Short mmCIF file of N, CA, C and O in Angstrom, two decimals:
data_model
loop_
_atom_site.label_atom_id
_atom_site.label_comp_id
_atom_site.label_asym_id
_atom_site.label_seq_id
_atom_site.Cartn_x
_atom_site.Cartn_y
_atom_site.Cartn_z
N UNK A 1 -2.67 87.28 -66.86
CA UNK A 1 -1.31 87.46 -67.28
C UNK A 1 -1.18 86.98 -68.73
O UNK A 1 -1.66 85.89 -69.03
N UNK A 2 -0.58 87.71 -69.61
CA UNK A 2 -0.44 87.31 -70.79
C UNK A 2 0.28 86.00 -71.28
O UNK A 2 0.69 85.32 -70.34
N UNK A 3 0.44 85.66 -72.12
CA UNK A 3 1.84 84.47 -72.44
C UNK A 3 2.20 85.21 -73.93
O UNK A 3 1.71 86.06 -74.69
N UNK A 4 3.32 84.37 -73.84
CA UNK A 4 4.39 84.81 -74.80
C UNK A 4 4.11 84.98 -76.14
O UNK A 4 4.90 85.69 -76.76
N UNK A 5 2.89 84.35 -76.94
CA UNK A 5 2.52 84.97 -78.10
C UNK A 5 1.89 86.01 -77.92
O UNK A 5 2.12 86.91 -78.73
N UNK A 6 0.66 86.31 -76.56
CA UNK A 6 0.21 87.94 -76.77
C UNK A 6 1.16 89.03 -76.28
O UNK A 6 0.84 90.21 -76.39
N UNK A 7 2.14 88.73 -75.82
CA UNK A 7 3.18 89.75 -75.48
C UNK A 7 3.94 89.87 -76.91
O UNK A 7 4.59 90.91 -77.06
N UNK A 8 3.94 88.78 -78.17
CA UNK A 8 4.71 89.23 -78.89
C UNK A 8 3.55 90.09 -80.03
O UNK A 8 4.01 90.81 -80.91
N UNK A 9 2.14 89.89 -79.89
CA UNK A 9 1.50 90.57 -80.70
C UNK A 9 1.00 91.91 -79.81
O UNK A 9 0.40 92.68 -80.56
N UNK A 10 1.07 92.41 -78.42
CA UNK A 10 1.45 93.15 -77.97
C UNK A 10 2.35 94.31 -78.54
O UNK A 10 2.12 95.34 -79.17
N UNK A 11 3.75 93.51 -77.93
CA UNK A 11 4.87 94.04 -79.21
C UNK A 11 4.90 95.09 -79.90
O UNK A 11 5.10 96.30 -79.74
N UNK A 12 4.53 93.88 -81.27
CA UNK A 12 3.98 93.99 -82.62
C UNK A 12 3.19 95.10 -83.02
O UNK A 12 3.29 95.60 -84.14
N UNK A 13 2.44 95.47 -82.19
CA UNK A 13 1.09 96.19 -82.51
C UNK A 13 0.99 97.22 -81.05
O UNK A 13 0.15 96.94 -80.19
N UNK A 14 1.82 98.27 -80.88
CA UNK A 14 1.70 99.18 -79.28
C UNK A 14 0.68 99.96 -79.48
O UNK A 14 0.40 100.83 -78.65
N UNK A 15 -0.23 99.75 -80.89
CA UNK A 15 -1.46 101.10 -80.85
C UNK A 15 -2.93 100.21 -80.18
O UNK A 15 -4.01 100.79 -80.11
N UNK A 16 -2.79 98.85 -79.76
CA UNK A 16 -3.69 98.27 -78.74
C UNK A 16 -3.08 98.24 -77.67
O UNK A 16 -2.96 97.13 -77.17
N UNK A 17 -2.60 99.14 -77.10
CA UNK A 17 -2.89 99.32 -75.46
C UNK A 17 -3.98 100.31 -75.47
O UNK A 17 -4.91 100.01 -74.72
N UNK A 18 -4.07 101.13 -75.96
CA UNK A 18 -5.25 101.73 -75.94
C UNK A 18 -6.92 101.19 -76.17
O UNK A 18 -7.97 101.54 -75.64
N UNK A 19 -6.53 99.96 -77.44
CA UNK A 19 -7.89 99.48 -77.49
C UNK A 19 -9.27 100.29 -78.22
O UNK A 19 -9.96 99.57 -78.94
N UNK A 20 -9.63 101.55 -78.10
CA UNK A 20 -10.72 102.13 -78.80
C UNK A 20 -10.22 102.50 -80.29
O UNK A 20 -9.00 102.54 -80.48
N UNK A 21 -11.13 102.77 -81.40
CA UNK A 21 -10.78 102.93 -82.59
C UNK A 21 -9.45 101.92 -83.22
O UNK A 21 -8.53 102.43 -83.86
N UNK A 22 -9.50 100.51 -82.94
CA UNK A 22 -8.72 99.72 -83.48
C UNK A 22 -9.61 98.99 -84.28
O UNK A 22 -10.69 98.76 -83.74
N UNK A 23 -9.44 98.55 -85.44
CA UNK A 23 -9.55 97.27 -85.75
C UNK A 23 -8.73 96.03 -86.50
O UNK A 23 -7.99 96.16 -87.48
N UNK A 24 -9.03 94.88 -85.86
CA UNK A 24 -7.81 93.81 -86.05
C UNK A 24 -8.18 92.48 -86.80
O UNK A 24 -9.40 92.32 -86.87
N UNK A 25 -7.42 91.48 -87.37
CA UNK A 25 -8.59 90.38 -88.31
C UNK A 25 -6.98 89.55 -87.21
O UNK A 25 -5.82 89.94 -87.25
N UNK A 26 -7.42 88.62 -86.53
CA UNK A 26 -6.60 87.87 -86.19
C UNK A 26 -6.40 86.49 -86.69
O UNK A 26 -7.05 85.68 -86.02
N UNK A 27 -5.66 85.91 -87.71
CA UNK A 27 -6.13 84.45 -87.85
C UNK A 27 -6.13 83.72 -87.26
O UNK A 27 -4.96 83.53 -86.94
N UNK A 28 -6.97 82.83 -86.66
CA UNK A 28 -6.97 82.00 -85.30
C UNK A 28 -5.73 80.99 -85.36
O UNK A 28 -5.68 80.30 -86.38
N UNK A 29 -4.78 80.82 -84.46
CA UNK A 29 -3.93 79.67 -84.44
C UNK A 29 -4.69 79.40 -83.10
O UNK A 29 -5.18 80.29 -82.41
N UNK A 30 -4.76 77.47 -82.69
CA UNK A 30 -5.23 76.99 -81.56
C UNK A 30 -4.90 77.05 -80.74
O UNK A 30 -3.68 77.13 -80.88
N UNK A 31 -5.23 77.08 -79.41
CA UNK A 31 -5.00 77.48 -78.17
C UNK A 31 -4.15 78.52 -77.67
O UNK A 31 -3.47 78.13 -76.72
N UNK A 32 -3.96 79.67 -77.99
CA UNK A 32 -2.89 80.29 -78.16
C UNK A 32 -3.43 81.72 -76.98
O UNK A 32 -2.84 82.75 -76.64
N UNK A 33 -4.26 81.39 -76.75
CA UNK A 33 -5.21 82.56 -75.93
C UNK A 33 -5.82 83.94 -76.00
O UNK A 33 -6.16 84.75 -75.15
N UNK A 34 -5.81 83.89 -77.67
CA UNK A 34 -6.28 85.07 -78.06
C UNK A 34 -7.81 85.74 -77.92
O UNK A 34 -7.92 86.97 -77.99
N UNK A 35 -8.95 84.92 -77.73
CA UNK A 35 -10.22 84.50 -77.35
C UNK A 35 -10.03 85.13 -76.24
O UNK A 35 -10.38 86.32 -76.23
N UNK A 36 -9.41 84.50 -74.92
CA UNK A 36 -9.15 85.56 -73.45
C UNK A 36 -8.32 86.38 -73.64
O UNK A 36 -7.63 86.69 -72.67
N UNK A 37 -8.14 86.86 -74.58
CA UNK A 37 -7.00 88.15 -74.76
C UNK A 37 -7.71 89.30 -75.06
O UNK A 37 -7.16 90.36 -74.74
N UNK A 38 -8.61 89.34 -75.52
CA UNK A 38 -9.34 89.80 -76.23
C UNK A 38 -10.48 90.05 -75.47
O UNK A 38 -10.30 91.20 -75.05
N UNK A 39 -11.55 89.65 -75.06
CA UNK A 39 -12.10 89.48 -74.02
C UNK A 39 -11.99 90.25 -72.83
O UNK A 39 -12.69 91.22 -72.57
N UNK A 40 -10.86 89.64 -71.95
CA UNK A 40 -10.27 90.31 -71.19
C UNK A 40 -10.49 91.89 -71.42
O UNK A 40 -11.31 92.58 -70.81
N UNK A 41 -9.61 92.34 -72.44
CA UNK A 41 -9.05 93.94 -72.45
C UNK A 41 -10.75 94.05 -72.87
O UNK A 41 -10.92 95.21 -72.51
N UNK A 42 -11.91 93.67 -73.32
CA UNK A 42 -12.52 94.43 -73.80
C UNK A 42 -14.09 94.28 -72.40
O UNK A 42 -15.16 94.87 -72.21
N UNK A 43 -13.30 93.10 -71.75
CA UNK A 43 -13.85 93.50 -70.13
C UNK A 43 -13.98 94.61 -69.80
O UNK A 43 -15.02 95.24 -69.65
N UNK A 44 -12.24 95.13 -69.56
CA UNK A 44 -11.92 96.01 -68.65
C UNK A 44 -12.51 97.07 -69.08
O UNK A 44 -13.07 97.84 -68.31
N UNK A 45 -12.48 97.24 -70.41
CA UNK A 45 -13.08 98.64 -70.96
C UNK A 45 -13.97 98.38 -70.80
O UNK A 45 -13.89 98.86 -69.67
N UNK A 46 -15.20 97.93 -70.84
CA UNK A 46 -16.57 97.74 -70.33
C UNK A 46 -16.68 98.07 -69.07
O UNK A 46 -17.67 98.78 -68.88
N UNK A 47 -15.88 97.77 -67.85
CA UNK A 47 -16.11 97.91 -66.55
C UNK A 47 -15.28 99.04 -66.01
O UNK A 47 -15.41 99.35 -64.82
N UNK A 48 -14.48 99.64 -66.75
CA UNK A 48 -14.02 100.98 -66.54
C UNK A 48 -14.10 102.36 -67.08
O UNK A 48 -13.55 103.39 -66.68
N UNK A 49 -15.01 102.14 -68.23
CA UNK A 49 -15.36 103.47 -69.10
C UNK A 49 -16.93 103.27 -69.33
O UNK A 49 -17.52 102.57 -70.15
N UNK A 50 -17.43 104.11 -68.36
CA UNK A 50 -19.37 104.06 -68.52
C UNK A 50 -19.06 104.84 -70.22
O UNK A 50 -18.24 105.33 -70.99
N UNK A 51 -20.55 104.45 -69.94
CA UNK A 51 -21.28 104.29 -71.22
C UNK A 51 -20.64 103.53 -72.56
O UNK A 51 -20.44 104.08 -73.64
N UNK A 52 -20.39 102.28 -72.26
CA UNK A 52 -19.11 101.34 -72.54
C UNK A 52 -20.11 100.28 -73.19
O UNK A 52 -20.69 99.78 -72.23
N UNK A 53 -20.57 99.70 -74.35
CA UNK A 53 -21.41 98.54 -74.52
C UNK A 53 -20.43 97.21 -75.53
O UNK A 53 -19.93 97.38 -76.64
N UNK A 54 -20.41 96.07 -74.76
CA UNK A 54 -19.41 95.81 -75.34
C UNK A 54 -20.22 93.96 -76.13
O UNK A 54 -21.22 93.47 -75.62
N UNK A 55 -19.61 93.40 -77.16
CA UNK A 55 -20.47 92.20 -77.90
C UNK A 55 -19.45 91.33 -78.37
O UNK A 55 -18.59 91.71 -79.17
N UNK A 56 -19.53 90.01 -77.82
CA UNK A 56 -18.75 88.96 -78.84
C UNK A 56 -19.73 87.89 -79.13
O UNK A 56 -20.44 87.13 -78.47
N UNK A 57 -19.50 88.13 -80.38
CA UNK A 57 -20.41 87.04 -81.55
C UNK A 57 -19.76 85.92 -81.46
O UNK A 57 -18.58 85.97 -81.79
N UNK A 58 -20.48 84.19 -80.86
CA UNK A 58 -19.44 83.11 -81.55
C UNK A 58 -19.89 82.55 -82.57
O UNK A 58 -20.77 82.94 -83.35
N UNK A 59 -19.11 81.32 -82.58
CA UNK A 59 -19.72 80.77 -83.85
C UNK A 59 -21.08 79.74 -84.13
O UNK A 59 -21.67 79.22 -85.07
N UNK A 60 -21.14 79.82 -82.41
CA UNK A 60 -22.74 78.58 -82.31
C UNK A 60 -23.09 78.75 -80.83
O UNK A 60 -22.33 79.50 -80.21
N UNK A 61 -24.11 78.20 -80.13
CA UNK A 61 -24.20 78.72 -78.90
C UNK A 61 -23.80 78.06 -77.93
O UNK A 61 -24.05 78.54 -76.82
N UNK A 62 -23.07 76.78 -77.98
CA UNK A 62 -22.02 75.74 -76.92
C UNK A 62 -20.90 77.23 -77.11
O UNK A 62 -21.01 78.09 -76.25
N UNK A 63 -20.02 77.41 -78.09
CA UNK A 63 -19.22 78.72 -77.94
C UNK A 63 -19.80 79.87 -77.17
O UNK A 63 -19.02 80.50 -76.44
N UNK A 64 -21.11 80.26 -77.23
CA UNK A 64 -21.49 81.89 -76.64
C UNK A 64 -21.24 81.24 -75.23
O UNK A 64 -20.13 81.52 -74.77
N UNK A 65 -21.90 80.56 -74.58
CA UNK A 65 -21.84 79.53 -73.44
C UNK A 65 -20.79 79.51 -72.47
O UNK A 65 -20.73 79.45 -71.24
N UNK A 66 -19.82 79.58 -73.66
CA UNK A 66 -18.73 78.70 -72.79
C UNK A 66 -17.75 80.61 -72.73
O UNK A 66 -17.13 80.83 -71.69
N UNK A 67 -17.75 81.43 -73.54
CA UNK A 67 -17.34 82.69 -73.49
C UNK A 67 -18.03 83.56 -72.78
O UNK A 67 -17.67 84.74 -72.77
N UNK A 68 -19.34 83.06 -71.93
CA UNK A 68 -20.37 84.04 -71.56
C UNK A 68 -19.50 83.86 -69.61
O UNK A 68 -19.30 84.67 -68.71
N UNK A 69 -19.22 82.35 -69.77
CA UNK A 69 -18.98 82.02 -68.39
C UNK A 69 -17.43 82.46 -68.31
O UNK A 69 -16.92 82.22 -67.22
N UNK A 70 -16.85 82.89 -68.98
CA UNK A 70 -15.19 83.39 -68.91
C UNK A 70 -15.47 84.94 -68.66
O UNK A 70 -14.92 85.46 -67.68
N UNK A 71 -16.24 85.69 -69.45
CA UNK A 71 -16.89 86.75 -68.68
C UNK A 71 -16.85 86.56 -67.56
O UNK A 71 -15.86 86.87 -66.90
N UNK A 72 -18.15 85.90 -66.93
CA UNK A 72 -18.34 86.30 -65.46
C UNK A 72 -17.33 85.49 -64.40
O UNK A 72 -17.53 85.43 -63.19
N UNK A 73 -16.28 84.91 -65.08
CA UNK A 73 -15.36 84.16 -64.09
C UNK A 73 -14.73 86.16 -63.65
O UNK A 73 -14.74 86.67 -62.52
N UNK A 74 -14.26 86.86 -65.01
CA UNK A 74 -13.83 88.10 -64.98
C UNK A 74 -14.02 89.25 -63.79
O UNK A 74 -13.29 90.01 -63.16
N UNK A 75 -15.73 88.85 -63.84
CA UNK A 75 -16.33 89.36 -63.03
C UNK A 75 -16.30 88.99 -61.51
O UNK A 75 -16.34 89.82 -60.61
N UNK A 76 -16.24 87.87 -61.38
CA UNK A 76 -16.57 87.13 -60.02
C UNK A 76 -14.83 87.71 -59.51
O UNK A 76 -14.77 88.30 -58.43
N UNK A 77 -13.70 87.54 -60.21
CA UNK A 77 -12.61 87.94 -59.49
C UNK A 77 -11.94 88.98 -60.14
O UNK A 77 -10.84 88.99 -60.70
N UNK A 78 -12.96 90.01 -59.95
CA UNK A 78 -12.17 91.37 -59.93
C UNK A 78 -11.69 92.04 -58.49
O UNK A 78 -12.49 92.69 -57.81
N UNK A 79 -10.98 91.92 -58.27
CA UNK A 79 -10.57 92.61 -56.73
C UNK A 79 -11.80 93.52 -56.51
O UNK A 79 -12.56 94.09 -57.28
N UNK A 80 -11.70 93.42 -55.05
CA UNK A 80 -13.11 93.52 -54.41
C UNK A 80 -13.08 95.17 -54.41
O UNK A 80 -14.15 95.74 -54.21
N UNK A 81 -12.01 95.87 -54.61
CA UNK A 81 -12.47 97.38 -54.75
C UNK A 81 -12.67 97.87 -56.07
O UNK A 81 -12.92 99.06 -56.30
N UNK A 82 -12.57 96.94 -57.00
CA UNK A 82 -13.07 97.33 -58.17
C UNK A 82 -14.28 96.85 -58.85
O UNK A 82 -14.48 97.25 -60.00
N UNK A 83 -15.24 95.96 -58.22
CA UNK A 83 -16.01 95.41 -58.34
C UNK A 83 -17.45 95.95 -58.33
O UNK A 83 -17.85 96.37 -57.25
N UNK A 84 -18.29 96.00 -59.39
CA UNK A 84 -19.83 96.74 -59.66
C UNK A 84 -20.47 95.24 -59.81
O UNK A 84 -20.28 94.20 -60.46
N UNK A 85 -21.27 95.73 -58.89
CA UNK A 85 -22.12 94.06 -59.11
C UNK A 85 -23.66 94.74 -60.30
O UNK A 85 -24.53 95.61 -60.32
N UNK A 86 -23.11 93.56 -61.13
CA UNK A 86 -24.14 93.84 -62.19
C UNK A 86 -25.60 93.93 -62.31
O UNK A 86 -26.14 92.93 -61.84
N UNK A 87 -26.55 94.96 -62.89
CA UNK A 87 -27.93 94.97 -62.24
C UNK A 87 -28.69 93.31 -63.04
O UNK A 87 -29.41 92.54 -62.40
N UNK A 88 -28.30 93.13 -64.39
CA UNK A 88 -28.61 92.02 -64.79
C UNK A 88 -27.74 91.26 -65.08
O UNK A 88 -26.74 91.65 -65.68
N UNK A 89 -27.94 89.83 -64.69
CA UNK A 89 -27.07 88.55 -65.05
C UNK A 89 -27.71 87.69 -65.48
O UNK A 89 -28.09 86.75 -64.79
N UNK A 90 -27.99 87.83 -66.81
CA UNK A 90 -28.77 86.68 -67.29
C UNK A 90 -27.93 86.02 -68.19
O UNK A 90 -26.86 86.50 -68.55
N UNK A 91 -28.50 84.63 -68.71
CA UNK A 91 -27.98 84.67 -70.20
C UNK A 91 -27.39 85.24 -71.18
O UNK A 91 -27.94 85.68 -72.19
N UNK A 92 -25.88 85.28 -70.82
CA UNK A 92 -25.27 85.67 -72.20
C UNK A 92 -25.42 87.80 -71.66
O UNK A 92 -25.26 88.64 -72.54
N UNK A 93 -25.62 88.10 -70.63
CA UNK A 93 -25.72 89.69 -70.78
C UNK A 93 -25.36 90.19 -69.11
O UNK A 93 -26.13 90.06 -68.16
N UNK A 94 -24.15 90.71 -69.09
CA UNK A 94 -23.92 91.35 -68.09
C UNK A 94 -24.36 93.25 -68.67
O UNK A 94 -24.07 93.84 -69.71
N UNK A 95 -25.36 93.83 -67.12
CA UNK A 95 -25.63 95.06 -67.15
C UNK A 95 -25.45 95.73 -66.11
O UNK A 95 -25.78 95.28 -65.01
N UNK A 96 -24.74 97.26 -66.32
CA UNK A 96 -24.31 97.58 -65.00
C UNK A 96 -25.14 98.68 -65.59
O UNK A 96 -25.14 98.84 -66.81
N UNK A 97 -25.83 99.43 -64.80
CA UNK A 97 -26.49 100.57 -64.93
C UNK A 97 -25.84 101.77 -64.14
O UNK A 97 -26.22 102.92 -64.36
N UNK A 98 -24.85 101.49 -63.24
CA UNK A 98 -24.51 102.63 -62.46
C UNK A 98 -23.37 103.20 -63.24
O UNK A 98 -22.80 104.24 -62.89
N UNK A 99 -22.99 102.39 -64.45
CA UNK A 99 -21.83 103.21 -65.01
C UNK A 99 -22.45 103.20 -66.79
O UNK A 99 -21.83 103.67 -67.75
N UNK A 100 -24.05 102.43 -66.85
CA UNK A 100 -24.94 102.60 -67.98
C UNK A 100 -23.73 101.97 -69.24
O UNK A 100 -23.56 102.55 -70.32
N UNK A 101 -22.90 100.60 -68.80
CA UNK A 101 -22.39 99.56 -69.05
C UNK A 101 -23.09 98.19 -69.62
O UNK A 101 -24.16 97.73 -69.22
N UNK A 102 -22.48 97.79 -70.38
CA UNK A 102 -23.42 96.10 -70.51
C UNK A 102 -22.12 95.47 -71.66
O UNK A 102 -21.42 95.95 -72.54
N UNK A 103 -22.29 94.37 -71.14
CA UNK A 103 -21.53 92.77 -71.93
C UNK A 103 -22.55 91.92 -72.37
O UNK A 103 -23.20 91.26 -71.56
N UNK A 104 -22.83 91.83 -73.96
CA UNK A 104 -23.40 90.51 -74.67
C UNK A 104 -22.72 89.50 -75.18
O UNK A 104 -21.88 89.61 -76.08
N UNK A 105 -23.02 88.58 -74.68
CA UNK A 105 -22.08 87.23 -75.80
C UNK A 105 -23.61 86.03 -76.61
O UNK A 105 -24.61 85.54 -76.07
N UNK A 106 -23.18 85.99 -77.81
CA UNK A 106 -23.90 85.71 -78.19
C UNK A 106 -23.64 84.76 -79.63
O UNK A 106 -22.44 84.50 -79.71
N UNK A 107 -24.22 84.33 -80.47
CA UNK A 107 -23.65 83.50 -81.47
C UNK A 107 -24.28 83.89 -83.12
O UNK A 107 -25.29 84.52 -83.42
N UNK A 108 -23.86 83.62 -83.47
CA UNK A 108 -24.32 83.88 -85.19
C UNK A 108 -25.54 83.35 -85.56
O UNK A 108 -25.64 82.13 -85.68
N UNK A 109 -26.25 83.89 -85.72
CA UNK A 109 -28.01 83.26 -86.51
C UNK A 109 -28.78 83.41 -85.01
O UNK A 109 -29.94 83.01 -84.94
N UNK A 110 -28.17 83.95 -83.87
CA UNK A 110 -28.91 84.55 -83.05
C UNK A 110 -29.75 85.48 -83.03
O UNK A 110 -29.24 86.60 -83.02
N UNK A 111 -31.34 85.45 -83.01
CA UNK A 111 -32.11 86.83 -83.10
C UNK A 111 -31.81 87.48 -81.97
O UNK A 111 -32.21 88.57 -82.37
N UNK A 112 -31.41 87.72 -80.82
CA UNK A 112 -31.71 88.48 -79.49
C UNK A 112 -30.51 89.02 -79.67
O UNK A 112 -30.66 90.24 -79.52
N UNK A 113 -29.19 88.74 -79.96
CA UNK A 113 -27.76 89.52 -79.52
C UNK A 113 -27.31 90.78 -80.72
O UNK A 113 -27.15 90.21 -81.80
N UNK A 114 -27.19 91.54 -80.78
CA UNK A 114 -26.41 92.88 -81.24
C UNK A 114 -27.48 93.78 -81.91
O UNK A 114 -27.09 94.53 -82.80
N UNK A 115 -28.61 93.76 -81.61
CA UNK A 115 -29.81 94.71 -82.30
C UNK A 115 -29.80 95.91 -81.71
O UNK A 115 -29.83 95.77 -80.48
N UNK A 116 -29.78 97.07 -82.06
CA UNK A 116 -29.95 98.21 -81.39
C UNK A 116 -28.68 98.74 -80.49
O UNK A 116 -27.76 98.03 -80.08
N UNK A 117 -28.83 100.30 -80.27
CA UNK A 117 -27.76 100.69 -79.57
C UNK A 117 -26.60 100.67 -79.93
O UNK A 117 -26.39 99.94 -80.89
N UNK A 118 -25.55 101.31 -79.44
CA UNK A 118 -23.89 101.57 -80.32
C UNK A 118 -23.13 100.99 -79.38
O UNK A 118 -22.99 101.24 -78.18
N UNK A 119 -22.48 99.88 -80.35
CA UNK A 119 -21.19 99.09 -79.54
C UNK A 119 -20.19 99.76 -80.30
O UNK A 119 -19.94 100.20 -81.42
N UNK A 120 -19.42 99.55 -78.41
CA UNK A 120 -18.02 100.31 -78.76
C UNK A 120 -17.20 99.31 -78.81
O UNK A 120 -16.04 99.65 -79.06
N UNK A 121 -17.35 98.30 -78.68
CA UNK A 121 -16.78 96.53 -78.85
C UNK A 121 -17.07 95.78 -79.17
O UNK A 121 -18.13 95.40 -78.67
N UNK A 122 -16.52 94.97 -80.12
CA UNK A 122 -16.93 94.17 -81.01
C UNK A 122 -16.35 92.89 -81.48
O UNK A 122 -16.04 92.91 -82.67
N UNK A 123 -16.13 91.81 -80.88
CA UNK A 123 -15.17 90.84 -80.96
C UNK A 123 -16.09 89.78 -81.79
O UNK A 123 -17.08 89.24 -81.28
N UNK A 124 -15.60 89.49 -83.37
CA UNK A 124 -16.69 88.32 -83.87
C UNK A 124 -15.43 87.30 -83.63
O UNK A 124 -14.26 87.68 -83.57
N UNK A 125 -15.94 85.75 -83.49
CA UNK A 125 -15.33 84.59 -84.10
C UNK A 125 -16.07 84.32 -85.27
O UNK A 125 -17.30 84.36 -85.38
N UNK A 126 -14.87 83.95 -86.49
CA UNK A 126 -15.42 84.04 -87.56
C UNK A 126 -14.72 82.84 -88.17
O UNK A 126 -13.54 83.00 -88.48
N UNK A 127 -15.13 81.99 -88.33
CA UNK A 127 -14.44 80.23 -88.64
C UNK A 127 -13.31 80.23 -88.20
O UNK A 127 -13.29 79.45 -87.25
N UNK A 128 -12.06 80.80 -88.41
CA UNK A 128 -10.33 80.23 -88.39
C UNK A 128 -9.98 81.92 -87.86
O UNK A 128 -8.91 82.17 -87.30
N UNK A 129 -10.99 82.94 -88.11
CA UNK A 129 -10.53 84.04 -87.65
C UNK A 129 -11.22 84.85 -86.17
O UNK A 129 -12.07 84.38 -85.42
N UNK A 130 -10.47 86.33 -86.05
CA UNK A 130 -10.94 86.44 -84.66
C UNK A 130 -11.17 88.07 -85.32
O UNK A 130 -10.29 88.17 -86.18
N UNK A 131 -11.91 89.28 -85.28
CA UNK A 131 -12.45 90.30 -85.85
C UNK A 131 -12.57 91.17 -84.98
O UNK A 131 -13.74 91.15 -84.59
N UNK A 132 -11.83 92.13 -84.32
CA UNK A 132 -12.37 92.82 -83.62
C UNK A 132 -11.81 94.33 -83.82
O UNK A 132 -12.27 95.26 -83.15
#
């Protein structure tokens, strides 16, 4: 459920309900839930539009960590008729192959996260900002 600042940047901005071909520079204010706002919607598009590859860069890997496990909280309670259990769950990479899907979270000066292949999502944390 949203709260009252993403309903007012909601609002603000009605050409992200759609989500594809956006891009946004958010300046981070603290705790404000833009991190799971973000996330979230770029879940859903991952788990509802195959051939969907989706990446958030943090800023160190206690951050990829701690965004990798808000993912799969995502995952763990998606109502049970909407639910694809992922072929890989490793570190930092949800993969669904039956809809040829995948989620990376990963951190900056990381060699393994965003090499190869076309992301259609792209969420960086970028010091005070949010990039997607």
């Amino acid at each position: 459920m949203e709260n009252s600042a993403q309903l007012r940047y909601i609002d603000d901005n009605p050409k992200l309900i759609d989500f594809r071909g956006n891009r946004e520079i958010i300046l981070k204010a603290r705790q404000m839930g833009f991190s799971t706002f973000i996330a979230a919607k770029m879940f859903v598009d991952t788990v509802t539009t195959p051939n969907t590859q989706s990446i958030i860069i943090a800023q160190d890997e206690t951050q990829s960590k701690r965004i990798f496990q808000m993912i799969k909280r995502f995952q763990d309670n998606l109502p049970e008729d909407r639910k694809i259990k992922p072929d890989n769950d490793s570190s930092g990479e949800l993969v669904w192959k039956s809809i040829d899907s995948a989620f990376y979270v990963g951190w900056a000066g990381s060699k393994k996260v965003g090499r190869g292949g076309t992301i259609n999502n792209a969420h960086l944390k970028i010091g005070r900002a949010h990039v997607w």
